[in-house]
CSV table of C-alpha atoms and ligand atoms in Angstrom, one decimal:
chain,number,residue,atom,x,y,z
A,1,UNK,CA,0.0,0.0,0.0
A,2,UNK,CA,1.4,3.4,-0.9
A,3,UNK,CA,2.6,5.4,2.1
A,4,UNK,CA,2.3,9.1,2.6
A,5,UNK,CA,5.9,10.0,3.3
A,6,UNK,CA,5.5,11.9,6.5
A,7,UNK,CA,3.0,9.4,7.7
A,8,UNK,CA,5.5,6.6,7.0
A,9,UNK,CA,8.1,8.2,9.3
A,10,UNK,CA,5.5,8.7,12.1
A,11,UNK,CA,4.2,5.2,11.7
A,12,UNK,CA,7.7,3.6,11.9
A,13,UNK,CA,8.6,5.7,14.9
A,14,UNK,CA,5.4,4.8,16.6
A,15,UNK,CA,5.9,1.1,15.8
A,16,UNK,CA,9.5,1.2,17.1
A,17,UNK,CA,8.2,2.5,20.5
A,18,UNK,CA,5.1,0.4,20.7
A,19,UNK,CA,6.8,-2.9,19.9
A,20,UNK,CA,10.1,-2.3,21.6
A,21,UNK,CA,12.6,-1.5,18.8
A,22,UNK,CA,13.7,1.9,20.1
A,23,UNK,CA,13.0,3.9,23.3
A,24,UNK,CA,13.8,7.5,24.2
A,25,UNK,CA,17.1,7.6,26.1
A,26,UNK,CA,16.7,8.2,29.9
A,27,UNK,CA,13.0,8.4,29.4
A,28,UNK,CA,11.9,8.3,33.1
A,29,UNK,CA,14.0,11.5,33.7
A,30,UNK,CA,12.4,13.3,30.9
A,31,UNK,CA,14.9,11.9,28.4
A,32,UNK,CA,18.1,13.4,27.0
A,33,UNK,CA,17.5,15.0,23.6
A,34,UNK,CA,18.7,12.9,20.6
A,35,UNK,CA,19.7,9.9,22.6
A,36,UNK,CA,17.9,6.6,22.0
A,37,UNK,CA,18.0,3.2,23.5
A,38,UNK,CA,17.4,0.0,21.6
A,39,UNK,CA,14.8,-2.2,23.1
A,40,UNK,CA,14.6,-6.0,23.0
A,41,UNK,CA,13.7,-6.1,19.3
A,42,UNK,CA,16.1,-3.2,18.3
A,43,UNK,CA,19.1,-4.9,19.7
A,44,UNK,CA,18.3,-8.2,17.9
A,45,UNK,CA,17.9,-6.2,14.6
A,46,UNK,CA,21.1,-4.4,15.2
A,47,UNK,CA,23.1,-7.6,16.1
A,48,UNK,CA,21.7,-9.4,13.0
A,49,UNK,CA,22.6,-6.5,10.7
A,50,UNK,CA,26.1,-6.4,12.2
A,51,UNK,CA,26.5,-10.2,11.9
A,52,UNK,CA,25.4,-10.2,8.3
A,53,UNK,CA,27.8,-7.3,7.6
A,54,UNK,CA,30.7,-9.1,9.3
A,55,UNK,CA,29.9,-12.3,7.4
A,56,UNK,CA,29.9,-10.6,4.1
A,57,UNK,CA,32.8,-8.2,4.5
A,58,UNK,CA,35.1,-10.1,6.9
A,59,UNK,CA,34.4,-13.8,7.2
A,60,UNK,CA,33.4,-14.1,3.6
A,61,UNK,CA,36.8,-12.8,2.3
A,62,UNK,CA,40.4,-13.7,2.7
A,63,UNK,CA,41.7,-10.2,2.5
A,64,UNK,CA,39.9,-8.5,5.5
A,65,UNK,CA,40.4,-9.0,9.2
A,66,UNK,CA,38.6,-7.3,12.1
A,67,UNK,CA,39.7,-5.5,15.2
A,68,UNK,CA,37.9,-3.9,18.2
A,69,UNK,CA,39.8,-0.8,19.3
A,70,UNK,CA,39.3,1.3,22.4
A,71,UNK,CA,36.9,4.3,22.3
A,72,UNK,CA,39.3,6.5,24.3
A,73,UNK,CA,42.6,7.1,22.5
A,74,UNK,CA,45.7,9.2,23.0
A,75,UNK,CA,44.6,12.8,22.1
A,76,UNK,CA,47.6,13.0,19.8
A,77,UNK,CA,45.7,10.6,17.5
A,78,UNK,CA,43.0,13.2,16.9
A,79,UNK,CA,45.5,16.0,16.4
A,80,UNK,CA,47.3,13.9,13.8
A,81,UNK,CA,44.1,12.8,12.1
A,82,UNK,CA,43.1,16.4,11.6
A,83,UNK,CA,39.9,16.1,13.7
A,84,UNK,CA,41.0,18.6,16.4
A,85,UNK,CA,41.5,21.3,13.8
A,86,UNK,CA,39.2,20.4,11.0
A,87,UNK,CA,36.2,18.3,12.2
A,88,UNK,CA,34.0,21.4,12.5
A,89,UNK,CA,30.5,22.5,11.6
A,90,UNK,CA,29.3,26.1,11.2
A,91,UNK,CA,26.7,27.1,13.8
A,92,UNK,CA,24.5,30.1,14.1
A,93,UNK,CA,22.0,31.0,16.9
A,94,UNK,CA,18.7,32.9,16.7
A,95,UNK,CA,19.0,35.8,19.1
A,96,UNK,CA,15.2,35.9,19.6
A,97,UNK,CA,14.3,32.3,20.4
A,98,UNK,CA,17.8,31.0,21.2
A,99,UNK,CA,17.5,28.1,18.8
A,100,UNK,CA,20.7,26.8,17.3
A,101,UNK,CA,21.2,25.8,13.7
A,102,UNK,CA,23.8,24.6,11.3
A,103,UNK,CA,24.4,27.6,9.1
A,104,UNK,CA,24.8,25.5,5.9
A,105,UNK,CA,21.6,23.6,6.6
A,106,UNK,CA,19.7,26.8,7.3
A,107,UNK,CA,20.8,28.2,3.9
A,108,UNK,CA,20.2,24.9,2.0
A,109,UNK,CA,16.7,24.6,3.4
A,110,UNK,CA,15.8,28.2,2.5
A,111,UNK,CA,17.5,28.6,-0.9
A,112,UNK,CA,17.4,25.8,-3.4
A,113,UNK,CA,20.4,25.2,-5.6
A,114,UNK,CA,22.8,27.3,-3.6
A,115,UNK,CA,26.3,25.9,-3.0
A,116,UNK,CA,27.5,26.4,0.5
A,117,UNK,CA,30.4,23.9,0.7
A,118,UNK,CA,33.7,25.5,1.4
A,119,UNK,CA,32.2,29.0,2.3
A,120,UNK,CA,33.8,30.9,5.1
A,121,UNK,CA,31.8,31.7,8.2
A,122,UNK,CA,31.6,35.4,7.1
A,123,UNK,CA,30.3,34.3,3.6
A,124,UNK,CA,27.7,32.0,5.2
A,125,UNK,CA,26.4,34.9,7.4
A,126,UNK,CA,26.4,37.2,4.4
A,127,UNK,CA,24.2,34.8,2.4
A,128,UNK,CA,21.8,34.5,5.4
A,129,UNK,CA,21.5,38.3,5.7
A,130,UNK,CA,21.4,39.1,2.0
A,131,UNK,CA,18.6,36.6,1.4
A,132,UNK,CA,16.7,37.6,4.4
A,133,UNK,CA,16.6,34.0,5.7
A,134,UNK,CA,14.4,33.8,8.8
A,135,UNK,CA,14.6,31.6,11.8
A,136,UNK,CA,12.5,28.4,11.0
A,137,UNK,CA,11.5,28.3,14.6
A,138,UNK,CA,10.2,31.8,15.4
A,139,UNK,CA,10.4,33.7,12.1
A,140,UNK,CA,12.8,36.4,13.3
A,141,UNK,CA,15.8,37.6,11.2
A,142,UNK,CA,18.1,38.3,14.1
A,143,UNK,CA,21.0,35.8,14.1
A,144,UNK,CA,24.4,35.8,15.8
A,145,UNK,CA,27.6,35.6,13.7
A,146,UNK,CA,28.4,32.2,12.3
A,147,UNK,CA,31.0,30.3,14.4
A,148,UNK,CA,32.8,27.0,13.8
A,149,UNK,CA,32.1,24.3,16.3
A,150,UNK,CA,34.3,21.2,16.8
A,151,UNK,CA,32.3,18.0,16.8
A,152,UNK,CA,34.5,16.0,19.1
A,153,UNK,CA,33.2,15.4,22.6
A,154,UNK,CA,35.8,16.1,25.3
A,155,UNK,CA,36.3,14.5,28.6
A,156,UNK,CA,39.1,14.1,31.2
A,157,UNK,CA,41.0,11.2,32.7
A,158,UNK,CA,41.2,11.4,36.5
A,159,UNK,CA,39.2,13.0,39.2
A,160,UNK,CA,40.4,16.6,38.6
A,161,UNK,CA,39.4,17.9,35.2
A,162,UNK,CA,42.2,20.5,34.9
A,163,UNK,CA,45.0,18.1,35.8
A,164,UNK,CA,45.3,16.7,32.4
A,165,UNK,CA,44.7,17.7,28.8
A,166,UNK,CA,41.2,16.8,27.5
A,167,UNK,CA,40.8,13.5,25.8
A,168,UNK,CA,38.1,12.8,23.1
A,169,UNK,CA,35.4,10.3,22.6
A,170,UNK,CA,36.2,8.9,19.2
A,171,UNK,CA,34.5,10.9,16.4
A,172,UNK,CA,35.1,8.1,13.9
A,173,UNK,CA,36.1,4.5,14.4
A,174,UNK,CA,38.7,4.6,11.5
A,175,UNK,CA,41.6,5.9,13.6
A,176,UNK,CA,41.6,2.7,15.7
A,177,UNK,CA,42.4,0.9,12.5
A,178,UNK,CA,45.1,3.3,11.4
A,179,UNK,CA,47.0,3.2,14.6
A,180,UNK,CA,46.8,-0.6,14.6
A,181,UNK,CA,48.0,-0.9,11.0
A,182,UNK,CA,51.4,-2.2,11.9
A,183,UNK,CA,50.1,-4.5,14.7
A,184,UNK,CA,47.7,-6.1,12.3
A,185,UNK,CA,50.2,-6.3,9.4
A,186,UNK,CA,52.8,-8.1,11.7
A,187,UNK,CA,50.3,-10.5,13.3
A,188,UNK,CA,47.9,-11.4,10.5
A,189,UNK,CA,50.5,-11.8,7.7
A,190,UNK,CA,48.3,-10.1,5.2
A,191,UNK,CA,49.7,-8.6,2.0
A,192,UNK,CA,48.5,-5.5,0.2
A,193,UNK,CA,45.8,-5.1,-0.8
A,194,UNK,CA,44.1,-6.0,2.5
A,195,UNK,CA,41.6,-4.5,4.9
A,196,UNK,CA,41.0,-3.9,8.6
A,197,UNK,CA,37.3,-3.9,9.6
A,198,UNK,CA,35.7,-2.6,12.8
A,199,UNK,CA,32.3,-1.8,14.3
A,200,UNK,CA,31.3,0.2,17.3
A,201,UNK,CA,30.2,3.5,18.7
A,202,UNK,CA,31.3,6.9,17.4
A,203,UNK,CA,30.4,10.2,19.1
A,204,UNK,CA,29.7,13.6,17.6
A,205,UNK,CA,28.5,16.8,19.3
A,206,UNK,CA,26.1,17.5,16.4
A,207,UNK,CA,24.6,21.0,16.3
A,208,UNK,CA,21.3,19.8,14.8
A,209,UNK,CA,20.7,16.2,15.5
A,210,UNK,CA,17.3,14.8,14.7
A,211,UNK,CA,14.9,12.8,12.6
A,212,UNK,CA,14.7,10.0,15.1
A,213,UNK,CA,17.8,7.8,15.0
A,214,UNK,CA,19.1,9.4,11.7
A,215,UNK,CA,21.4,12.0,13.3
A,216,UNK,CA,22.3,11.4,16.9
A,217,UNK,CA,25.1,12.3,19.3
A,218,UNK,CA,26.3,8.7,19.6
A,219,UNK,CA,25.8,6.1,16.9
A,220,UNK,CA,27.0,2.8,15.7
A,221,UNK,CA,29.3,2.5,12.7
A,222,UNK,CA,30.7,-0.4,10.7
A,223,UNK,CA,33.6,0.3,8.3
A,224,UNK,CA,36.9,-0.9,7.0
A,225,UNK,CA,40.1,0.6,5.8
A,226,UNK,CA,41.3,-1.1,2.7
A,227,UNK,CA,45.1,-0.6,2.2
A,228,UNK,CA,46.3,-0.4,-1.3
A,229,UNK,CA,49.2,0.8,-3.5
A,230,UNK,CA,48.4,4.2,-4.8
A,231,UNK,CA,48.0,3.2,-8.5
A,232,UNK,CA,45.2,0.7,-7.5
A,233,UNK,CA,42.9,3.4,-6.1
A,234,UNK,CA,40.5,3.9,-9.1
A,235,UNK,CA,40.0,0.2,-9.7
A,236,UNK,CA,39.4,-0.5,-6.0
A,237,UNK,CA,37.1,2.4,-5.5
A,238,UNK,CA,34.8,1.2,-8.2
A,239,UNK,CA,35.1,-2.4,-6.9
A,240,UNK,CA,34.0,-1.4,-3.4
A,241,UNK,CA,31.1,0.7,-4.7
A,242,UNK,CA,29.8,-2.5,-6.4
A,243,UNK,CA,30.3,-4.5,-3.2
A,244,UNK,CA,28.4,-1.9,-1.2
A,245,UNK,CA,25.5,-2.3,-3.6
A,246,UNK,CA,25.6,-6.1,-3.0
A,247,UNK,CA,25.4,-5.4,0.7
A,248,UNK,CA,22.2,-3.2,0.2
A,249,UNK,CA,20.6,-6.3,-1.3
A,250,UNK,CA,21.8,-8.6,1.5
A,251,UNK,CA,20.3,-6.3,4.2
A,252,UNK,CA,17.1,-5.8,2.2
A,253,UNK,CA,17.3,-2.1,1.2
A,254,UNK,CA,15.4,-1.5,-2.1
A,255,UNK,CA,17.9,-0.2,-4.6
A,256,UNK,CA,15.2,2.0,-6.1
A,257,UNK,CA,15.3,4.0,-2.9
A,258,UNK,CA,19.0,4.7,-3.1
A,259,UNK,CA,21.3,6.7,-5.4
A,260,UNK,CA,25.0,7.5,-5.6
A,261,UNK,CA,26.1,11.1,-5.2
A,262,UNK,CA,29.7,12.3,-5.6
A,263,UNK,CA,31.0,15.0,-3.2
A,264,UNK,CA,32.0,18.2,-4.8
A,265,UNK,CA,35.6,19.3,-4.2
A,266,UNK,CA,34.5,21.9,-1.7
A,267,UNK,CA,32.5,19.3,0.2
A,268,UNK,CA,35.2,16.7,0.6
A,269,UNK,CA,36.4,15.8,4.1
A,270,UNK,CA,39.8,17.1,5.1
A,271,UNK,CA,41.3,13.6,4.4
A,272,UNK,CA,39.6,12.7,1.1
A,273,UNK,CA,40.5,13.0,-2.5
A,274,UNK,CA,37.2,11.4,-3.8
A,275,UNK,CA,34.1,10.5,-1.9
A,276,UNK,CA,30.7,9.2,-2.9
A,277,UNK,CA,27.7,8.8,-0.7
A,278,UNK,CA,25.1,6.2,-1.1
A,279,UNK,CA,22.0,8.2,-0.3
A,280,UNK,CA,18.6,6.9,0.7
A,281,UNK,CA,15.2,8.5,-0.2
A,282,UNK,CA,13.9,9.1,3.3
A,283,UNK,CA,10.6,10.8,4.1
A,284,UNK,CA,12.7,13.9,4.9
A,285,UNK,CA,14.6,13.9,1.6
A,286,UNK,CA,17.6,12.2,0.1
A,287,UNK,CA,20.1,11.6,2.9
A,288,UNK,CA,23.5,10.0,3.3
A,289,UNK,CA,23.3,6.4,4.2
A,290,UNK,CA,26.8,5.2,3.5
A,291,UNK,CA,30.1,6.7,2.3
A,292,UNK,CA,33.0,5.5,0.2
A,293,UNK,CA,36.1,7.6,0.4
A,294,UNK,CA,39.6,7.6,-1.1
A,295,UNK,CA,41.6,8.7,1.9
A,296,UNK,CA,44.9,8.6,0.1
A,297,UNK,CA,47.9,8.1,2.5
A,298,UNK,CA,46.6,11.0,4.6
A,299,UNK,CA,46.1,9.2,7.8
A,300,UNK,CA,49.1,6.8,7.8
A,301,UNK,CA,51.4,9.7,6.7
A,302,UNK,CA,50.3,11.9,9.5
A,303,UNK,CA,50.6,9.2,12.1
A,304,UNK,CA,54.1,8.5,10.9
A,305,UNK,CA,55.0,12.2,11.2
A,306,UNK,CA,53.4,12.7,14.6
A,307,UNK,CA,54.2,9.4,16.3
A,308,UNK,CA,57.5,8.6,14.7
A,309,UNK,CA,56.3,5.0,14.2
A,310,UNK,CA,57.3,3.3,10.9
A,311,UNK,CA,54.0,2.5,9.2
A,312,UNK,CA,55.5,1.9,5.8
A,313,UNK,CA,54.7,-1.3,3.9
A,314,UNK,CA,57.5,-3.4,2.6
A,315,UNK,CA,56.7,-5.4,-0.5
A,316,UNK,CA,58.9,-8.5,-0.3
A,317,UNK,CA,58.4,-9.5,-4.0
A,318,UNK,CA,59.4,-6.1,-5.5
A,319,UNK,CA,61.5,-4.8,-2.7
A,320,UNK,CA,59.5,-1.6,-2.6
A,321,UNK,CA,58.7,0.4,0.5
A,322,UNK,CA,55.8,2.8,0.6
A,323,UNK,CA,53.0,4.3,2.7
A,324,UNK,CA,49.8,2.5,1.7
A,325,UNK,CA,46.9,4.4,0.4
A,326,UNK,CA,43.4,3.7,1.7
A,327,UNK,CA,39.9,3.2,0.3
A,328,UNK,CA,37.3,3.4,3.1
A,329,UNK,CA,33.7,2.1,2.8
A,330,UNK,CA,31.7,3.3,5.8
A,331,UNK,CA,28.3,2.1,6.9
A,332,UNK,CA,26.2,3.9,9.5
A,333,UNK,CA,24.7,1.0,11.5
A,334,UNK,CA,22.2,3.1,13.3
A,335,UNK,CA,21.1,4.6,10.0
A,336,UNK,CA,20.9,1.2,8.4
A,337,UNK,CA,18.4,0.2,11.1
A,338,UNK,CA,16.2,3.3,10.2
A,339,UNK,CA,16.4,2.7,6.5
A,340,UNK,CA,15.7,-1.0,6.8
A,341,UNK,CA,12.6,-0.3,8.9
A,342,UNK,CA,11.4,2.4,6.5
A,343,UNK,CA,11.9,0.0,3.6
A,344,UNK,CA,10.2,-2.9,5.3
A,345,UNK,CA,7.1,-1.2,6.6
A,346,UNK,CA,4.0,-2.1,4.8
A,347,UNK,CA,0.2,-2.1,5.3
A,348,UNK,CA,-2.3,-4.2,3.5
A,349,UNK,CA,-6.1,-4.7,3.7
A,350,UNK,CA,-7.1,-8.2,4.9
A,351,UNK,CA,-10.2,-9.8,6.2
A,352,UNK,CA,-10.4,-10.7,9.9
A,353,UNK,CA,-11.9,-14.0,11.2
A,354,UNK,CA,-15.4,-12.6,10.9
A,355,UNK,CA,-14.8,-11.5,7.3
A,356,UNK,CA,-14.6,-7.7,8.0
A,357,UNK,CA,-11.9,-5.6,6.4
A,358,UNK,CA,-8.9,-4.7,8.6
A,359,UNK,CA,-5.5,-3.2,8.0
A,360,UNK,CA,-2.5,-5.5,8.5
A,361,UNK,CA,0.8,-3.9,9.4
A,362,UNK,CA,3.7,-6.0,8.3
A,363,UNK,CA,7.5,-5.5,8.5
A,364,UNK,CA,8.8,-7.3,5.4
A,365,UNK,CA,12.3,-7.7,6.9
A,366,UNK,CA,14.7,-10.2,5.4
A,367,UNK,CA,14.6,-13.4,7.5
A,368,UNK,CA,18.3,-13.1,8.2
A,369,UNK,CA,17.9,-9.7,9.9
A,370,UNK,CA,14.4,-10.0,11.5
A,371,UNK,CA,14.6,-10.0,15.3
A,372,UNK,CA,13.0,-13.5,15.4
A,373,UNK,CA,13.1,-16.1,12.7
A,374,UNK,CA,10.0,-17.7,14.1
A,375,UNK,CA,7.4,-17.4,16.8
A,376,UNK,CA,6.3,-20.4,18.8
A,377,UNK,CA,2.6,-20.1,19.6
A,378,UNK,CA,0.6,-22.7,21.6
A,379,UNK,CA,-3.0,-22.4,20.4
A,380,UNK,CA,-4.2,-22.1,24.0
A,381,UNK,CA,-2.7,-21.6,27.3
A,382,UNK,CA,-3.1,-25.2,28.3
A,383,UNK,CA,-0.2,-26.9,30.1
A,384,UNK,CA,0.0,-29.8,27.7
A,385,UNK,CA,0.2,-27.4,24.7
A,386,UNK,CA,2.7,-25.1,26.4
A,387,UNK,CA,4.8,-28.2,27.3
A,388,UNK,CA,4.8,-29.4,23.6
A,389,UNK,CA,5.6,-25.8,22.4
A,390,UNK,CA,8.5,-25.8,24.8
A,391,UNK,CA,9.8,-29.0,23.2
A,392,UNK,CA,9.6,-27.3,19.8
A,393,UNK,CA,11.4,-24.2,21.2
A,394,UNK,CA,14.2,-26.5,22.5
A,395,UNK,CA,14.6,-28.2,19.1
A,396,UNK,CA,15.0,-24.9,17.3
A,397,UNK,CA,16.7,-22.5,19.7
A,398,UNK,CA,20.3,-23.5,18.9
A,399,UNK,CA,20.0,-22.2,15.4
A,400,UNK,CA,17.3,-19.6,15.4
A,401,UNK,CA,16.2,-16.6,17.6
A,402,UNK,CA,12.6,-17.4,18.6
A,403,UNK,CA,9.7,-15.6,20.2
A,404,UNK,CA,7.4,-17.6,22.5
A,405,UNK,CA,4.0,-16.1,23.0
A,406,UNK,CA,1.1,-17.6,24.9
A,407,UNK,CA,-1.1,-14.6,25.6
A,408,UNK,CA,-4.1,-13.4,23.6
A,409,UNK,CA,-6.1,-14.8,20.7
A,410,UNK,CA,-4.1,-16.5,18.0
A,411,UNK,CA,-5.2,-13.8,15.5
A,412,UNK,CA,-3.8,-11.0,17.7
A,413,UNK,CA,-0.6,-12.9,18.2
A,414,UNK,CA,-0.2,-13.4,14.4
A,415,UNK,CA,-0.7,-9.6,13.9
A,416,UNK,CA,1.9,-8.8,16.5
A,417,UNK,CA,4.4,-11.1,14.8
A,418,UNK,CA,3.6,-9.4,11.4
A,419,UNK,CA,4.3,-6.0,13.0
A,420,UNK,CA,7.7,-7.1,14.2
A,421,UNK,CA,8.6,-8.8,11.0
A,422,UNK,CA,8.8,-12.5,12.2
A,423,UNK,CA,8.9,-14.6,9.0
A,424,UNK,CA,7.2,-17.7,10.4
A,425,UNK,CA,4.6,-18.4,13.1
A,426,UNK,CA,4.5,-22.0,14.3
A,427,UNK,CA,1.2,-23.0,16.0
A,428,UNK,CA,1.0,-26.0,18.3
A,429,UNK,CA,-2.5,-27.4,18.8
A,430,UNK,CA,-4.1,-30.6,20.1
A,431,UNK,CA,-3.4,-32.5,16.8
A,432,UNK,CA,0.3,-31.8,17.4
A,433,UNK,CA,0.1,-34.0,20.5
A,434,UNK,CA,-1.0,-36.9,18.4
A,435,UNK,CA,0.9,-36.6,15.2
A,436,UNK,CA,3.8,-34.2,15.8
A,437,UNK,CA,2.7,-31.8,13.2
A,438,UNK,CA,2.4,-28.0,13.5
A,439,UNK,CA,0.9,-25.2,11.4
A,440,UNK,CA,3.5,-22.9,9.9
A,441,UNK,CA,2.2,-19.5,8.8
A,442,UNK,CA,4.2,-17.4,6.3
A,443,UNK,CA,4.3,-13.7,7.2
A,444,UNK,CA,4.3,-12.5,3.6
A,445,UNK,CA,1.9,-14.9,1.8
A,446,UNK,CA,-0.2,-15.7,4.8
A,447,UNK,CA,-0.3,-19.3,3.6
A,448,UNK,CA,-0.6,-21.9,6.4
A,449,UNK,CA,0.9,-25.3,5.9
A,450,UNK,CA,0.7,-28.3,8.1
A,451,UNK,CA,4.2,-29.8,8.5
A,452,UNK,CA,6.0,-32.3,10.8
A,453,UNK,CA,8.1,-30.9,13.6
A,454,UNK,CA,11.1,-32.7,12.1
A,455,UNK,CA,10.7,-30.5,8.9
A,456,UNK,CA,10.9,-27.2,10.7
A,457,UNK,CA,14.7,-26.6,10.6
A,458,UNK,CA,15.0,-26.7,6.8
A,459,UNK,CA,11.9,-24.6,6.4
A,460,UNK,CA,13.2,-21.9,8.8
A,461,UNK,CA,16.6,-22.0,7.1
A,462,UNK,CA,15.3,-21.9,3.6
A,463,UNK,CA,13.5,-18.7,3.1
B,501,LIG,N1,35.4,7.1,8.9
B,501,LIG,C1,34.6,7.9,8.0
B,501,LIG,C2,33.4,8.5,8.6
B,501,LIG,O1,33.2,8.4,9.8
B,501,LIG,P1,31.3,9.9,8.0
B,501,LIG,O2,30.6,10.1,6.7
B,501,LIG,O3,31.6,11.1,8.8
B,501,LIG,O4,32.6,9.0,7.7
B,501,LIG,C3,30.1,7.6,8.4
B,501,LIG,O5,30.4,8.9,8.9
B,501,LIG,C4,28.7,7.2,8.5
B,501,LIG,O6,28.2,7.4,9.8
B,501,LIG,C5,27.8,8.0,7.6
B,501,LIG,O7,27.7,7.6,6.3
B,501,LIG,C6,26.4,7.9,8.3
B,501,LIG,O8,25.8,6.7,7.9
B,501,LIG,C7,26.8,7.7,9.8
B,501,LIG,N2,26.7,9.0,10.6
B,501,LIG,C8,27.4,10.1,10.5
B,501,LIG,N3,27.0,11.0,11.5
B,501,LIG,C9,26.0,10.4,12.1
B,501,LIG,C10,25.2,10.8,13.2
B,501,LIG,N4,25.3,12.0,13.8
B,501,LIG,N5,24.2,10.0,13.6
B,501,LIG,C11,24.0,8.8,13.0
B,501,LIG,N6,24.8,8.3,12.0
B,501,LIG,C12,25.8,9.1,11.6
């Protein structure tokens, strides 16, 4: 059923809360703006996406290994990486209502087709004044000057804040992979080209977070640094873009809702020579989902200079020594969750048990990433049925994540499973006690088949 776009966002947000995918952070204390907690279903979805990603990009290949680096790093890392000096956004405040905005977003929202990348803070302010851009919150035209604002969160080690220099919560997970380049090279015996993958939290003091879990202060990332010789970069860049598209299929994001957009020169990050974004058509416009960047030898070169460590690569077959260049495919995991949910949400008209029309909400998630592969549903809350259902649960639990639901009518329980995207519902009734057969209901076709319990494993595997 076609979805009105704004409606779709509201419906997905409401479903997330209602069914336990995503909760407001610190909710009982009134929340903390733009922080979100994953509930019982959200954490399953996230873990499944991460597992599928790791399987495709790490376990499925011979040239990529993973690491899990510390979130807190020596502050010199962030100086060398350029984040202390260049990881900035331009902020502007409305003097009337005190609301804060990203100056570039304010202009882009008000003036179509205006390029703001690379403009100085003075030029941004001039554009705002000359075009009489008003505060979207209160309508006033009374802004502060534009100031740059560093996105790294700072903290201190030790009880007295002023005793030590600040340290930073990592603004990207990439640096953990760069500073471990030599460790991984020496221990994994990989030869160029090879990659180091990682997944985990990154933190950014965003000026204008929002749109649910799209832009938040802390978020999950999955990415890898692929180390190459300089002359390979074009070929590997194109190759990884294709692999990223294969991943979209694996995770179940409809290709028609995505597009590739190349960054203009002014827009490139401080480390990049070429970047493309894979954008997704969200209800709030085309937005960055993933990025692919050619980071040149920027990071390793700077870490060599600033740390004194030898991070060169020695090619034993040619005798060459060089600083590797890097292609970096990066995947926002938190954003993937939102896009997957938006893509999977569907509504259709069906008839209920009495023949009246009702709307069925169904999340058409890929079985591999759905929070549960199947729901075990004893037809009634009778001890003998619950005991048999327990037996079925025990047979399947080693291979599949399962829900077990004994409350409410079977119709209501089916609807709930549809809403959370469970591909199969397995109903245990009195016949099951006699012939060891169960009813398997398919989430998408609504077909119900009577099958033997012994046939369940291949059915659940096979979709
Ligand atoms: N190491 C490269 C890097 O971090 P990035 O484009 O700054 O690149 C990577 O971020 C991905 O992280 C983005 O493509 C996006 O999916 C996600 N992302 C960035 N900022 C985010 C935020 N504030 N909240 C949620 N996800 C974010």
